[in-house]
XYZ file of C-alpha atoms in Angstrom:
769
model
C 24.263 22.286 2.078
C 24.130 20.431 -1.274
C 20.892 19.366 -2.964
C 20.224 16.211 -4.965
C 18.052 16.036 -8.084
C 17.115 12.619 -9.483
C 14.856 11.968 -12.484
C 14.071 8.557 -13.969
C 12.416 9.134 -17.365
C 10.668 6.307 -19.190
C 7.806 5.496 -21.502
C 4.340 6.083 -20.016
C 3.879 4.671 -16.506
C 0.337 3.376 -15.762
C -1.528 6.064 -13.811
C -2.478 3.707 -10.981
C 1.207 2.975 -10.237
C 2.673 6.482 -10.295
C 1.962 7.820 -6.801
C 3.149 4.678 -5.024
C 6.203 4.360 -7.237
C 7.288 7.928 -6.459
C 6.791 7.252 -2.751
C 8.769 4.012 -2.983
C 11.627 5.822 -4.750
C 11.727 8.469 -2.033
C 11.726 5.912 0.779
C 14.305 3.610 -0.766
C 16.738 6.412 -1.569
C 16.401 8.352 1.695
C 16.620 5.148 3.736
C 19.755 4.177 1.833
C 21.353 7.576 2.337
C 20.661 7.537 6.081
C 21.962 3.987 6.369
C 25.182 5.147 4.666
C 25.631 7.848 7.319
C 24.255 10.830 5.380
C 21.560 13.201 6.614
C 19.165 15.505 4.770
C 16.807 18.350 5.613
C 13.845 17.625 3.322
C 12.809 15.334 0.495
C 9.840 15.477 -1.876
C 8.785 13.210 -4.693
C 7.136 14.205 -8.008
C 5.741 12.215 -10.895
C 4.237 12.499 -14.366
C 3.261 9.759 -16.822
C 6.859 9.720 -18.130
C 9.047 10.453 -15.132
C 9.677 9.886 -11.429
C 11.538 12.757 -9.776
C 13.088 13.250 -6.358
C 14.200 16.550 -4.835
C 16.375 16.125 -1.716
C 17.481 19.320 0.040
C 20.287 19.823 2.539
C 22.069 16.521 1.956
C 25.414 16.270 3.735
C 28.376 16.226 1.344
C 30.169 13.440 3.188
C 29.373 10.857 5.821
C 31.208 11.042 9.138
C 34.240 8.927 9.979
C 33.229 6.010 12.192
C 35.356 4.743 15.085
C 34.165 1.749 17.078
C 35.517 -0.905 19.388
C 34.500 -4.534 19.123
C 35.092 -6.484 22.324
C 36.508 -9.938 21.852
C 37.240 -13.027 23.967
C 39.842 -13.490 26.662
C 43.432 -13.807 25.548
C 43.294 -17.299 27.048
C 40.221 -18.291 25.045
C 40.319 -21.300 22.699
C 41.706 -20.690 19.221
C 38.285 -21.303 17.650
C 36.719 -18.418 19.652
C 39.593 -16.103 18.757
C 39.297 -16.913 15.041
C 35.557 -16.199 15.177
C 36.281 -12.808 16.737
C 38.830 -11.980 14.007
C 36.330 -12.859 11.271
C 33.630 -10.740 12.904
C 35.967 -7.738 13.304
C 37.516 -8.155 9.842
C 41.050 -8.500 11.190
C 43.725 -10.505 9.388
C 45.441 -11.795 12.515
C 45.424 -11.492 16.267
C 48.363 -9.116 15.985
C 45.962 -6.494 14.608
C 43.853 -6.618 17.782
C 44.521 -4.643 20.955
C 44.707 -6.190 24.405
C 42.742 -4.553 27.217
C 43.046 -5.472 30.878
C 40.189 -6.147 33.271
C 41.064 -6.486 37.020
C 38.364 -9.126 37.498
C 38.241 -10.992 34.189
C 41.824 -10.626 33.011
C 43.119 -9.566 29.608
C 40.873 -9.680 26.528
C 41.089 -8.722 22.867
C 39.511 -5.559 21.423
C 39.337 -4.577 17.750
C 39.657 -0.841 17.055
C 37.755 -0.269 13.809
C 38.012 2.987 11.892
C 35.868 3.550 8.820
C 36.547 6.738 6.907
C 33.541 8.718 5.719
C 32.421 8.515 2.110
C 31.585 11.297 -0.321
C 27.849 11.636 -0.983
C 28.443 11.299 -4.751
C 30.074 7.914 -4.176
C 27.164 6.720 -2.015
C 24.569 7.956 -4.533
C 26.384 6.408 -7.512
C 26.301 3.047 -5.739
C 22.795 3.357 -4.314
C 20.693 4.536 -7.282
C 21.567 1.670 -9.679
C 20.799 -0.837 -6.916
C 17.414 0.827 -6.321
C 16.597 0.815 -10.039
C 17.419 -2.881 -10.357
C 15.441 -3.827 -7.252
C 12.491 -1.455 -7.695
C 9.197 -3.020 -6.517
C 6.978 -2.485 -9.578
C 3.777 -4.599 -9.496
C 4.564 -5.473 -13.128
C 7.743 -4.819 -15.075
C 9.248 -5.578 -18.468
C 12.510 -6.049 -20.351
C 13.165 -4.437 -23.734
C 15.665 -4.117 -26.540
C 18.516 -6.444 -27.507
C 19.769 -6.576 -23.903
C 16.503 -8.157 -22.739
C 17.696 -11.570 -23.914
C 20.669 -11.512 -21.562
C 20.496 -12.923 -18.004
C 19.953 -10.232 -15.376
C 18.692 -7.677 -17.910
C 17.248 -4.480 -16.476
C 13.517 -4.538 -15.746
C 11.363 -1.418 -15.444
C 7.642 -0.742 -15.663
C 8.154 0.648 -19.176
C 11.429 1.145 -21.115
C 13.732 3.437 -19.121
C 15.117 6.165 -21.401
C 17.265 8.567 -19.380
C 18.487 9.395 -15.879
C 19.193 12.861 -14.484
C 21.290 12.934 -11.310
C 22.878 16.216 -10.190
C 24.351 17.137 -6.816
C 25.714 20.367 -5.363
C 25.052 23.467 -3.267
C 23.032 26.439 -4.498
C 26.131 28.653 -4.567
C 28.078 26.394 -6.932
C 27.566 24.625 -10.227
C 26.144 21.162 -9.414
C 28.013 18.091 -10.607
C 26.587 15.079 -12.373
C 26.710 11.988 -10.184
C 28.122 9.571 -12.705
C 26.915 5.989 -12.992
C 25.605 3.652 -15.674
C 22.982 0.954 -15.728
C 22.451 -1.274 -18.787
C 23.890 1.319 -21.140
C 21.948 4.268 -19.681
C 24.411 6.787 -18.251
C 23.310 9.413 -15.771
C 23.568 13.048 -16.828
C 22.000 16.491 -16.577
C 19.817 16.296 -19.696
C 16.093 15.673 -19.726
C 13.356 16.096 -22.318
C 10.132 18.066 -22.340
C 6.638 17.280 -23.606
C 6.592 14.431 -26.120
C 4.930 16.585 -28.834
C 5.295 20.230 -27.830
C 8.967 20.213 -26.702
C 10.696 16.900 -27.434
C 14.190 18.453 -27.530
C 16.958 18.027 -24.959
C 16.991 20.305 -21.909
C 20.073 20.780 -19.724
C 19.205 21.250 -16.057
C 21.109 22.094 -12.882
C 19.092 21.697 -9.691
C 15.395 21.192 -8.966
C 14.161 24.801 -9.252
C 15.892 25.148 -12.600
C 14.594 21.711 -13.646
C 10.965 22.469 -12.749
C 10.994 25.887 -14.452
C 12.503 24.553 -17.684
C 10.064 21.646 -17.815
C 7.158 24.031 -17.271
C 8.401 26.043 -20.244
C 8.592 22.743 -22.152
C 4.905 21.986 -21.424
C 5.414 19.602 -18.486
C 3.784 20.231 -15.091
C 5.945 18.133 -12.795
C 3.706 18.459 -9.696
C 0.808 15.960 -9.820
C -1.222 17.886 -7.252
C -0.940 21.025 -9.371
C -2.064 19.094 -12.459
C -5.114 17.960 -10.485
C -5.865 21.552 -9.479
C -5.571 22.705 -13.097
C -7.861 19.936 -14.386
C -10.493 20.492 -11.708
C -10.520 24.282 -11.975
C -10.629 24.285 -15.787
C -13.339 21.607 -15.882
C -15.480 23.541 -13.399
C -15.036 26.773 -15.326
C -15.757 25.159 -18.685
C -18.889 23.488 -17.342
C -20.066 26.741 -15.732
C -19.529 28.631 -18.992
C -21.905 26.172 -20.659
C -24.574 26.496 -17.938
C -23.611 23.210 -16.294
C -22.186 21.832 -13.050
C -19.287 19.391 -13.049
C -19.948 16.016 -11.395
C -16.701 15.709 -9.471
C -14.922 12.396 -8.978
C -11.734 12.319 -6.893
C -10.689 8.849 -8.073
C -11.088 9.810 -11.728
C -9.249 13.095 -11.134
C -6.295 11.185 -9.665
C -6.249 8.843 -12.663
C -6.562 11.583 -15.299
C -3.779 13.640 -13.697
C -1.566 10.596 -14.238
C -2.382 10.443 -17.953
C -1.199 13.917 -18.952
C 1.877 16.085 -18.490
C 0.246 19.254 -19.858
C -3.507 19.116 -19.072
C -5.873 20.811 -21.535
C -9.562 20.506 -20.613
C -12.129 20.305 -23.436
C -15.868 19.660 -23.609
C -17.625 17.023 -25.705
C -21.205 15.905 -26.176
C -23.487 13.031 -27.104
C -27.118 12.747 -28.234
C -29.925 13.693 -25.831
C -31.607 10.333 -26.480
C -28.956 8.566 -24.405
C -30.158 10.421 -21.306
C -32.897 7.762 -21.082
C -30.194 5.535 -19.613
C -29.881 5.766 -15.800
C -27.352 8.441 -14.759
C -25.199 5.887 -12.920
C -24.784 3.859 -16.115
C -23.923 6.920 -18.221
C -21.391 8.078 -15.660
C -19.703 4.685 -15.378
C -19.657 4.172 -19.150
C -17.959 7.508 -19.791
C -15.656 7.167 -16.784
C -14.510 3.627 -17.491
C -14.046 3.917 -21.238
C -12.980 7.517 -21.841
C -11.786 8.788 -18.438
C -14.120 11.783 -18.755
C -16.202 13.754 -16.246
C -19.956 14.024 -16.757
C -21.925 17.215 -16.115
C -25.444 18.073 -14.975
C -27.668 21.094 -15.557
C -27.029 23.787 -12.969
C -29.178 23.240 -9.883
C -29.993 19.610 -10.761
C -29.070 16.797 -8.388
C -30.074 13.578 -10.154
C -30.204 14.257 -13.916
C -27.179 14.558 -16.178
C -26.603 16.691 -19.250
C -25.396 15.407 -22.623
C -22.031 17.189 -22.235
C -18.846 15.829 -20.692
C -15.376 17.208 -20.038
C -12.228 15.457 -21.228
C -8.551 16.139 -20.578
C -6.143 16.200 -23.502
C -2.349 16.128 -23.280
C -1.738 18.649 -26.057
C -2.796 22.116 -27.122
C -4.285 21.335 -30.550
C -4.141 23.868 -33.348
C -7.927 23.701 -33.826
C -8.547 24.366 -30.133
C -9.248 20.678 -29.479
C -12.349 20.432 -31.679
C -11.223 17.234 -33.392
C -10.159 15.654 -30.086
C -13.565 16.424 -28.543
C -15.332 15.091 -31.647
C -13.346 11.842 -31.559
C -14.078 11.297 -27.893
C -17.765 11.985 -28.573
C -17.822 9.249 -31.239
C -16.366 6.696 -28.814
C -18.744 7.770 -26.017
C -21.750 7.427 -28.360
C -20.695 3.897 -29.294
C -20.324 2.905 -25.637
C -23.640 4.491 -24.687
C -25.338 2.631 -27.539
C -24.215 -0.609 -25.889
C -25.410 0.614 -22.492
C -28.811 1.577 -23.927
C -29.135 -1.882 -25.438
C -28.316 -3.493 -22.060
C -30.820 -1.232 -20.271
C -33.654 -2.053 -22.689
C -32.838 -5.765 -22.790
C -33.023 -6.020 -19.001
C -36.593 -4.741 -19.088
C -37.741 -7.401 -21.554
C -38.621 -11.074 -21.163
C -36.023 -13.811 -21.122
C -36.219 -16.381 -23.929
C -36.219 -19.464 -21.674
C -39.183 -18.769 -19.355
C -40.515 -22.332 -19.578
C -37.358 -23.720 -17.977
C -37.660 -21.323 -15.058
C -41.049 -22.416 -13.709
C -39.724 -24.713 -10.970
C -37.379 -22.007 -9.680
C -40.223 -19.486 -9.835
C -42.420 -21.770 -7.767
C -39.659 -22.291 -5.187
C -39.340 -18.541 -4.537
C -42.972 -17.540 -5.301
C -41.810 -15.477 -8.279
C -44.015 -13.808 -10.887
C -42.548 -14.642 -14.294
C -44.392 -11.749 -15.895
C -41.933 -9.425 -14.151
C -38.402 -9.006 -15.576
C -36.550 -8.961 -12.236
C -38.390 -12.089 -11.052
C -37.308 -13.787 -14.267
C -33.664 -12.933 -13.547
C -33.921 -14.354 -10.036
C -35.470 -17.543 -11.398
C -32.642 -17.850 -13.912
C -30.017 -17.255 -11.183
C -31.449 -20.252 -9.324
C -32.033 -22.359 -12.438
C -28.444 -21.994 -13.657
C -27.071 -23.160 -10.278
C -24.606 -20.269 -10.206
C -22.037 -21.172 -7.544
C -21.605 -18.853 -4.568
C -18.833 -20.973 -3.024
C -17.955 -24.597 -3.591
C -18.656 -25.459 0.071
C -21.563 -23.057 0.584
C -23.761 -23.988 -2.324
C -25.323 -21.953 -5.105
C -26.566 -18.378 -5.199
C -30.111 -19.734 -5.187
C -29.461 -21.700 -1.990
C -27.876 -18.635 -0.448
C -30.908 -16.501 -1.323
C -33.119 -19.087 0.380
C -31.012 -18.856 3.544
C -31.112 -15.061 3.489
C -34.886 -15.128 2.986
C -35.413 -17.318 6.058
C -33.117 -15.237 8.231
C -34.522 -11.896 7.021
C -38.026 -13.114 7.842
C -36.938 -14.003 11.389
C -35.085 -10.709 11.830
C -37.921 -8.560 10.504
C -39.987 -8.357 13.746
C -36.842 -7.565 15.747
C -35.958 -4.551 13.601
C -39.546 -3.401 13.051
C -39.872 -4.571 9.437
C -42.784 -6.220 7.650
C -41.778 -9.917 7.320
C -43.518 -10.248 3.938
C -41.657 -7.273 2.516
C -38.389 -8.494 4.031
C -38.816 -11.893 2.379
C -39.657 -10.306 -0.977
C -36.627 -8.027 -0.786
C -34.360 -10.941 0.145
C -35.635 -13.004 -2.797
C -34.930 -10.190 -5.287
C -31.719 -8.946 -3.645
C -29.376 -10.887 -5.951
C -31.569 -10.933 -9.071
C -29.739 -8.104 -10.816
C -26.620 -10.286 -10.961
C -28.295 -11.787 -14.034
C -28.903 -8.446 -15.759
C -26.897 -7.214 -18.730
C -25.987 -3.883 -17.120
C -24.551 -5.479 -13.975
C -22.739 -8.001 -16.154
C -20.997 -5.069 -17.839
C -20.627 -2.929 -14.694
C -20.475 -5.197 -11.588
C -20.086 -2.149 -9.335
C -23.739 -1.289 -10.104
C -25.136 -4.410 -8.438
C -27.878 -3.360 -6.075
C -28.206 0.058 -7.725
C -29.668 -1.466 -10.878
C -31.728 -3.938 -8.875
C -33.445 -1.019 -7.164
C -34.207 0.691 -10.479
C -35.592 -2.477 -12.079
C -37.658 -3.203 -8.951
C -39.272 0.239 -9.072
C -39.962 -0.153 -12.797
C -41.912 -3.351 -12.146
C -43.916 -1.765 -9.319
C -42.259 -3.201 -6.203
C -42.802 -1.581 -2.818
C -40.342 1.283 -2.304
C -38.926 -0.392 0.818
C -38.304 -3.596 -1.126
C -36.565 -1.656 -3.904
C -34.443 0.264 -1.392
C -33.423 -2.965 0.368
C -32.172 -4.463 -2.899
C -29.641 -1.634 -3.147
C -28.948 -1.026 0.532
C -28.454 -4.607 1.711
C -24.828 -4.348 0.493
C -24.230 -1.360 2.785
C -22.125 -0.278 4.557
C -19.223 -1.154 2.253
C -16.660 0.815 4.225
C -16.196 3.051 7.265
C -17.400 6.131 5.372
C -20.372 4.461 3.714
C -23.809 5.165 5.138
C -25.763 2.529 7.051
C -29.269 1.433 5.922
C -32.051 2.750 8.140
C -35.248 1.464 6.485
C -36.329 -1.581 8.569
C -36.686 -3.801 5.495
C -33.208 -2.826 4.304
C -31.803 -3.433 7.795
C -33.301 -6.929 8.036
C -31.976 -8.008 4.627
C -28.550 -6.383 5.169
C -28.131 -8.159 8.508
C -29.339 -11.463 7.073
C -26.953 -11.213 4.122
C -23.935 -10.396 6.290
C -24.708 -12.915 9.035
C -25.176 -15.669 6.446
C -21.817 -14.795 4.884
C -20.019 -14.705 8.218
C -21.528 -17.869 9.656
C -21.114 -19.754 6.388
C -17.418 -19.035 6.046
C -16.834 -19.697 9.735
C -18.571 -23.061 9.409
C -16.244 -24.122 6.582
C -13.171 -22.799 8.413
C -12.437 -19.947 5.997
C -11.789 -17.260 8.622
C -9.555 -14.220 8.036
C -5.912 -14.873 8.843
C -3.412 -12.093 9.493
C -3.546 -9.633 6.631
C -5.528 -11.990 4.385
C -9.282 -11.595 4.167
C -10.293 -12.721 0.651
C -14.011 -12.788 1.424
C -14.071 -9.364 3.167
C -15.343 -10.909 6.397
C -13.894 -8.119 8.548
C -15.877 -5.601 6.519
C -19.023 -7.722 6.879
C -18.566 -7.957 10.655
C -18.046 -4.193 10.944
C -21.155 -3.748 8.806
C -23.219 -5.835 11.233
C -21.863 -3.861 14.179
C -22.529 -0.450 12.590
C -26.049 -1.427 11.527
C -26.855 -2.586 15.063
C -25.336 0.426 16.819
C -26.500 3.199 14.494
C -30.050 1.823 14.363
C -30.045 1.073 18.124
C -31.083 -2.532 17.576
C -31.190 -5.017 20.451
C -29.730 -8.106 18.814
C -27.967 -10.647 21.036
C -25.434 -12.104 18.621
C -25.478 -15.687 19.858
C -29.205 -16.115 19.162
C -28.874 -14.850 15.621
C -25.717 -16.734 14.837
C -27.581 -19.884 15.742
C -30.541 -18.751 13.644
C -28.175 -18.278 10.700
C -26.807 -21.793 11.272
C -30.351 -23.194 11.396
C -31.162 -21.555 8.060
C -28.097 -23.207 6.539
C -28.630 -26.900 7.225
C -26.707 -27.995 4.140
C -23.787 -25.793 5.157
C -23.659 -27.657 8.446
C -23.473 -30.890 6.462
C -20.828 -29.542 4.115
C -18.708 -27.931 6.756
C -19.831 -29.734 9.868
C -16.451 -31.342 10.441
C -14.345 -28.755 8.643
C -12.435 -27.773 11.769
C -11.731 -31.381 12.698
C -10.843 -32.396 9.157
C -8.580 -29.429 8.532
C -6.820 -30.035 11.839
C -6.215 -33.674 10.890
C -5.010 -32.662 7.427
C -2.570 -30.140 8.872
C -1.269 -32.628 11.430
C -0.818 -35.493 8.984
C 0.583 -33.121 6.340
C 3.247 -31.991 8.816
C 4.201 -35.576 9.625
C 4.459 -36.435 5.922
C 6.550 -33.324 5.153
C 8.873 -34.182 8.035
C 9.110 -37.742 6.661
C 7.854 -39.120 9.950
C 5.083 -40.839 7.953
C 5.246 -42.029 4.364
C 3.079 -40.694 1.559
C 0.637 -43.599 1.860
C -1.009 -41.680 4.692
C -2.313 -39.307 2.021
C -4.883 -42.005 1.274
C -6.138 -41.546 4.828
C -6.268 -37.786 4.329
C -8.351 -38.207 1.176
C -10.915 -40.243 3.137
C -11.325 -37.729 5.957
C -14.398 -36.250 4.265
C -16.201 -39.525 4.922
C -16.008 -38.989 8.683
C -19.499 -38.649 10.143
C -20.485 -36.594 13.171
C -23.296 -37.391 15.565
C -25.797 -34.838 16.927
C -23.746 -34.063 20.037
C -20.683 -33.361 17.908
C -22.778 -31.131 15.634
C -24.017 -29.168 18.658
C -20.452 -28.878 19.884
C -19.344 -27.564 16.495
C -22.245 -25.098 16.447
C -21.177 -23.814 19.868
C -17.597 -23.553 18.625
C -18.589 -21.554 15.515
C -20.753 -19.243 17.619
C -18.034 -18.671 20.217
C -15.347 -18.121 17.586
C -17.433 -15.563 15.748
C -18.518 -13.771 18.943
C -14.842 -13.309 19.766
C -14.129 -12.040 16.241
C -17.065 -9.593 16.324
C -16.006 -8.469 19.791
C -12.532 -7.647 18.505
C -14.034 -5.592 15.658
C -16.271 -3.710 18.119
C -13.281 -2.997 20.350
C -11.425 -1.461 17.420
C -14.468 0.618 16.463
C -14.987 1.882 20.026
C -11.296 2.668 20.392
C -11.343 4.614 17.108
C -14.314 6.608 18.390
C -12.300 7.688 21.453
C -13.300 5.119 24.080
C -10.588 3.981 26.489
C -9.342 0.489 25.738
C -9.305 -0.546 29.414
C -12.984 0.415 29.769
C -13.836 -1.650 26.704
C -12.018 -4.645 28.221
C -13.785 -4.093 31.556
C -17.217 -4.324 29.941
C -16.265 -7.181 27.612
C -15.089 -9.178 30.631
C -18.777 -9.796 31.391
C -18.815 -12.762 29.014
C -22.548 -13.406 29.321
C -23.305 -10.218 27.414
C -23.237 -10.210 23.584
C -25.712 -7.389 22.996
C -23.489 -4.961 21.093
C -25.709 -1.924 21.648
C -25.825 -2.586 25.390
C -22.060 -3.068 25.524
C -21.530 0.284 23.825
C -23.872 2.036 26.267
C -22.081 0.471 29.240
C -18.688 1.643 27.969
C -20.028 5.173 27.491
C -21.630 5.284 30.961
C -18.507 3.844 32.609
C -16.360 6.488 30.926
C -18.579 9.278 32.240
C -18.483 7.833 35.779
C -14.695 7.672 35.831
C -14.435 11.304 34.749
C -15.913 12.308 38.143
C -14.081 12.387 41.471
C -16.592 9.939 42.958
C -15.890 7.534 40.102
C -12.114 7.788 40.448
C -12.268 7.222 44.218
C -14.743 4.361 43.825
C -12.362 2.716 41.344
C -9.474 3.081 43.807
C -11.529 1.625 46.669
C -12.867 -1.234 44.559
C -9.393 -2.174 43.326
C -8.076 -2.024 46.888
C -10.841 -4.360 48.024
C -10.154 -6.708 45.095
C -6.406 -6.750 45.802
C -6.930 -7.568 49.483
C -9.350 -10.344 48.562
C -7.002 -11.769 45.926
C -4.078 -11.774 48.375
C -6.078 -13.469 51.134
C -7.647 -16.004 48.769
C -4.167 -16.856 47.498
C -3.031 -17.501 51.076
C -6.087 -19.669 51.667
C -7.664 -17.301 54.188
C -11.285 -18.165 54.881
C -13.925 -15.837 53.389
C -17.435 -16.077 54.791
C -20.084 -17.290 52.362
C -22.324 -14.377 53.348
C -21.999 -11.212 55.397
C -23.268 -11.571 59.010
C -24.273 -8.135 60.426
C -24.077 -9.612 63.958
C -20.282 -9.724 63.620
C -19.924 -5.993 62.866
C -17.844 -4.150 65.482
C -17.408 -0.796 63.767
C -19.989 1.731 62.620
C -18.172 1.965 59.252
C -18.921 -1.710 58.626
C -22.621 -1.177 59.191
C -22.723 1.880 56.941
C -20.862 0.111 54.123
C -23.127 -2.942 54.396
C -26.235 -0.805 54.164
C -24.801 1.306 51.321
C -23.911 -1.813 49.312
C -27.399 -3.226 49.693
C -28.980 0.055 48.615
C -26.534 0.553 45.697
C -27.054 -3.012 44.470
C -30.810 -2.584 44.498
C -30.724 0.788 42.727
C -28.120 -0.373 40.200
C -30.105 -3.540 39.517
C -33.270 -1.548 38.864
C -31.374 0.845 36.586
C -29.788 -2.025 34.639
C -33.238 -3.573 34.279
C -34.354 -0.308 32.662
C -31.086 -0.308 30.655
C -30.268 3.002 32.306
C -26.536 2.401 32.644
C -25.818 5.990 33.593
C -28.274 5.551 36.463
C -26.538 2.322 37.485
C -23.195 4.137 37.562
C -24.671 6.931 39.685
C -26.006 4.341 42.125
C -22.573 2.714 42.397
C -20.880 6.092 42.859
C -22.698 6.435 46.219
C -20.367 3.730 47.537
C -17.405 6.070 47.299
C -17.790 7.662 50.781
C -18.635 4.491 52.786
C -15.821 2.552 51.066
C -13.307 5.295 51.895
C -14.510 5.428 55.504
C -14.345 1.638 55.805
C -10.690 1.515 54.791
C -9.860 4.474 57.047
C -11.572 3.099 60.169
C -11.558 -0.691 59.834
C -8.717 -3.209 59.975
C -9.746 -6.024 57.635
C -7.281 -8.612 58.995
C -8.715 -8.731 62.492
C -7.245 -11.230 64.959
C -10.675 -12.846 65.305
C -10.930 -15.297 62.373
C -14.749 -14.995 62.178
C -14.615 -11.177 62.073
C -11.857 -11.294 59.471
C -13.827 -13.730 57.284
C -16.922 -11.518 57.622
C -15.012 -8.368 56.613
C -13.540 -10.180 53.630
C -17.074 -11.179 52.644
C -18.016 -7.496 52.851
C -15.185 -6.680 50.444
C -16.441 -9.428 48.169
C -19.849 -7.690 48.147
C -18.137 -4.511 46.847
C -16.609 -6.507 44.007
C -19.905 -8.234 43.252
C -21.787 -4.930 43.174
C -19.418 -3.279 40.716
C -19.157 -6.440 38.574
C -22.786 -5.948 37.642
C -21.727 -3.236 35.197
C -18.048 -3.964 34.490
C -14.960 -5.768 35.743
C -13.240 -2.914 37.583
C -10.025 -4.930 37.856
C -9.487 -4.381 34.117
C -9.525 -0.586 34.475
C -6.231 1.283 34.665
C -5.688 3.695 37.548
């Protein structure tokens, strides 16, 4: 079977785009080949800074001939229908169609279409130029004299050559010939820009890869990563150091070089006074280098770093390492200045006194000064949600209320909340925003804050993703929950909820953060109470967004009418005055209920996803969530777990079957209007099985109720499982639809008791099986 080799060589492609671009090329080409009727055995993409390469093995040499029949209208159909059929089938006249007979429907037209197969070279020559012209680069450019012409070729960087060969291993491959904007495909590529810039003639992929390797180009990105990592580790070890590994940086660096050569550089020991996080980010962001630490150390760094060059220098890389060291020293000098400046006094302390008084700040402390300035400058958090200072005040109130619930000291929680955003005004965070929280913790410890307060300043942002750890210190937990609840409630109140794939304010992440904090710390936190507490702490948000839902609905409605020209543009004056609409207290309460209900549903959906990802059955999650009065996330999780364990047992499976049978009978009779007694009357029992079931239900309800009161949901499930035998016996021995209406109504009431008993833990009707 023939193989296809495709290389698109250009100027340097940005490292962040390479992996996706190679994947896009593979998908677009293989999809196009399959759509054209060709098949292949395997395909793999490769990339370097200067080339995207595709190796497709076992590609069929020719697509199959296609024969199909297109059924048309009756021979007696109107001329318009017949002409439509001819256009669809691609026939010139009705004489080209065949007539088939149908005993019931009569004669009708059929088009017999035959499409001969196409040679793979023909398909490829047509497909590749179309892919190049339509390639989905995030950013692209035009170049050269042709760039001024309409429809000029666009590529991420100037495209220089195309290799496209096709053929079986046993024969000399052919060049698939095509041209795009003056670039003609061929079998010639070029090696390393400096070490081997000459032309290289290639045949198929194995030959191509071997010749490029000899020309100082490692085509496989994963292999380049392995080389960089192994050489950096070995070089660090040889100097008595450990490499501080960074997968993201490794991916980026492997996209900057075609022939990786790892070197080691250094900077002055004095710069080690800067926090390790700042040193690491400075060197990573500016020079794409890995830092090292003394062997056996965990926190401290060394003054050596590894860098990856793209050439084998004649001096062994000494000058390259020296040049990188000069740049690193300059960047670290800036970082040291930022670090020292942040520990000094601000020049405008007199203007900050009112803000200091508002938050009980001590202006002799640098971090307090930064918080006072954050408030004084009225830095906007969101146009409809006020300033950062107002947000900090909301978080402080909510953290203070949450503190007793999570076992935190309210005073410490308030202090941590007040300082949580202060480092946004520091020089280091201004330069490296990703260090917010981290630097706040360091500055807090330097000015003698309680260790829990300092930890909360960093940890209140956590978790920032599914793999990030959750804060466990009670002070950190209270501030993290307050911060996230304020964000969620605020954006809900102004009608800025996530929509589809859009979530510009990361509200899904914030909701998952709340859920993980609650579950992993085993916190009992009914959501509705705390959503309302968050709304209470944000009175001005209620004013700003109190009628957001109503106003936005009116805007959308009127906007639609205007766009459809059912109303003239003068109505826009009405739209502009909507913000003047006032809402009374009842309407505000209604809005508050709406916000709470909307967010509870959103948080519930996030919890469902999390439980499903952890292995819980979706029907069990729905069964527990059907108990709408419950919004205690930790309790919901425990119920789902206990219900799952019950249904793994035979008693549980049989109880589910009996309960669903009872529910189905009840639903059918209620639909028919059959009377169901308001309460079970033991005097109407005629069978021993009725008496036993009645007694078992009473006992199970009592035991399950006691267990639920103790929040022992496993115990509640065990209590319910005792109903299995009496329920089975009841259905075996008792006819529910007795001729006596009173007996029938009483037996239906008994079935209703089964449903009521099981509904105390979950809605069994939602469970599959």
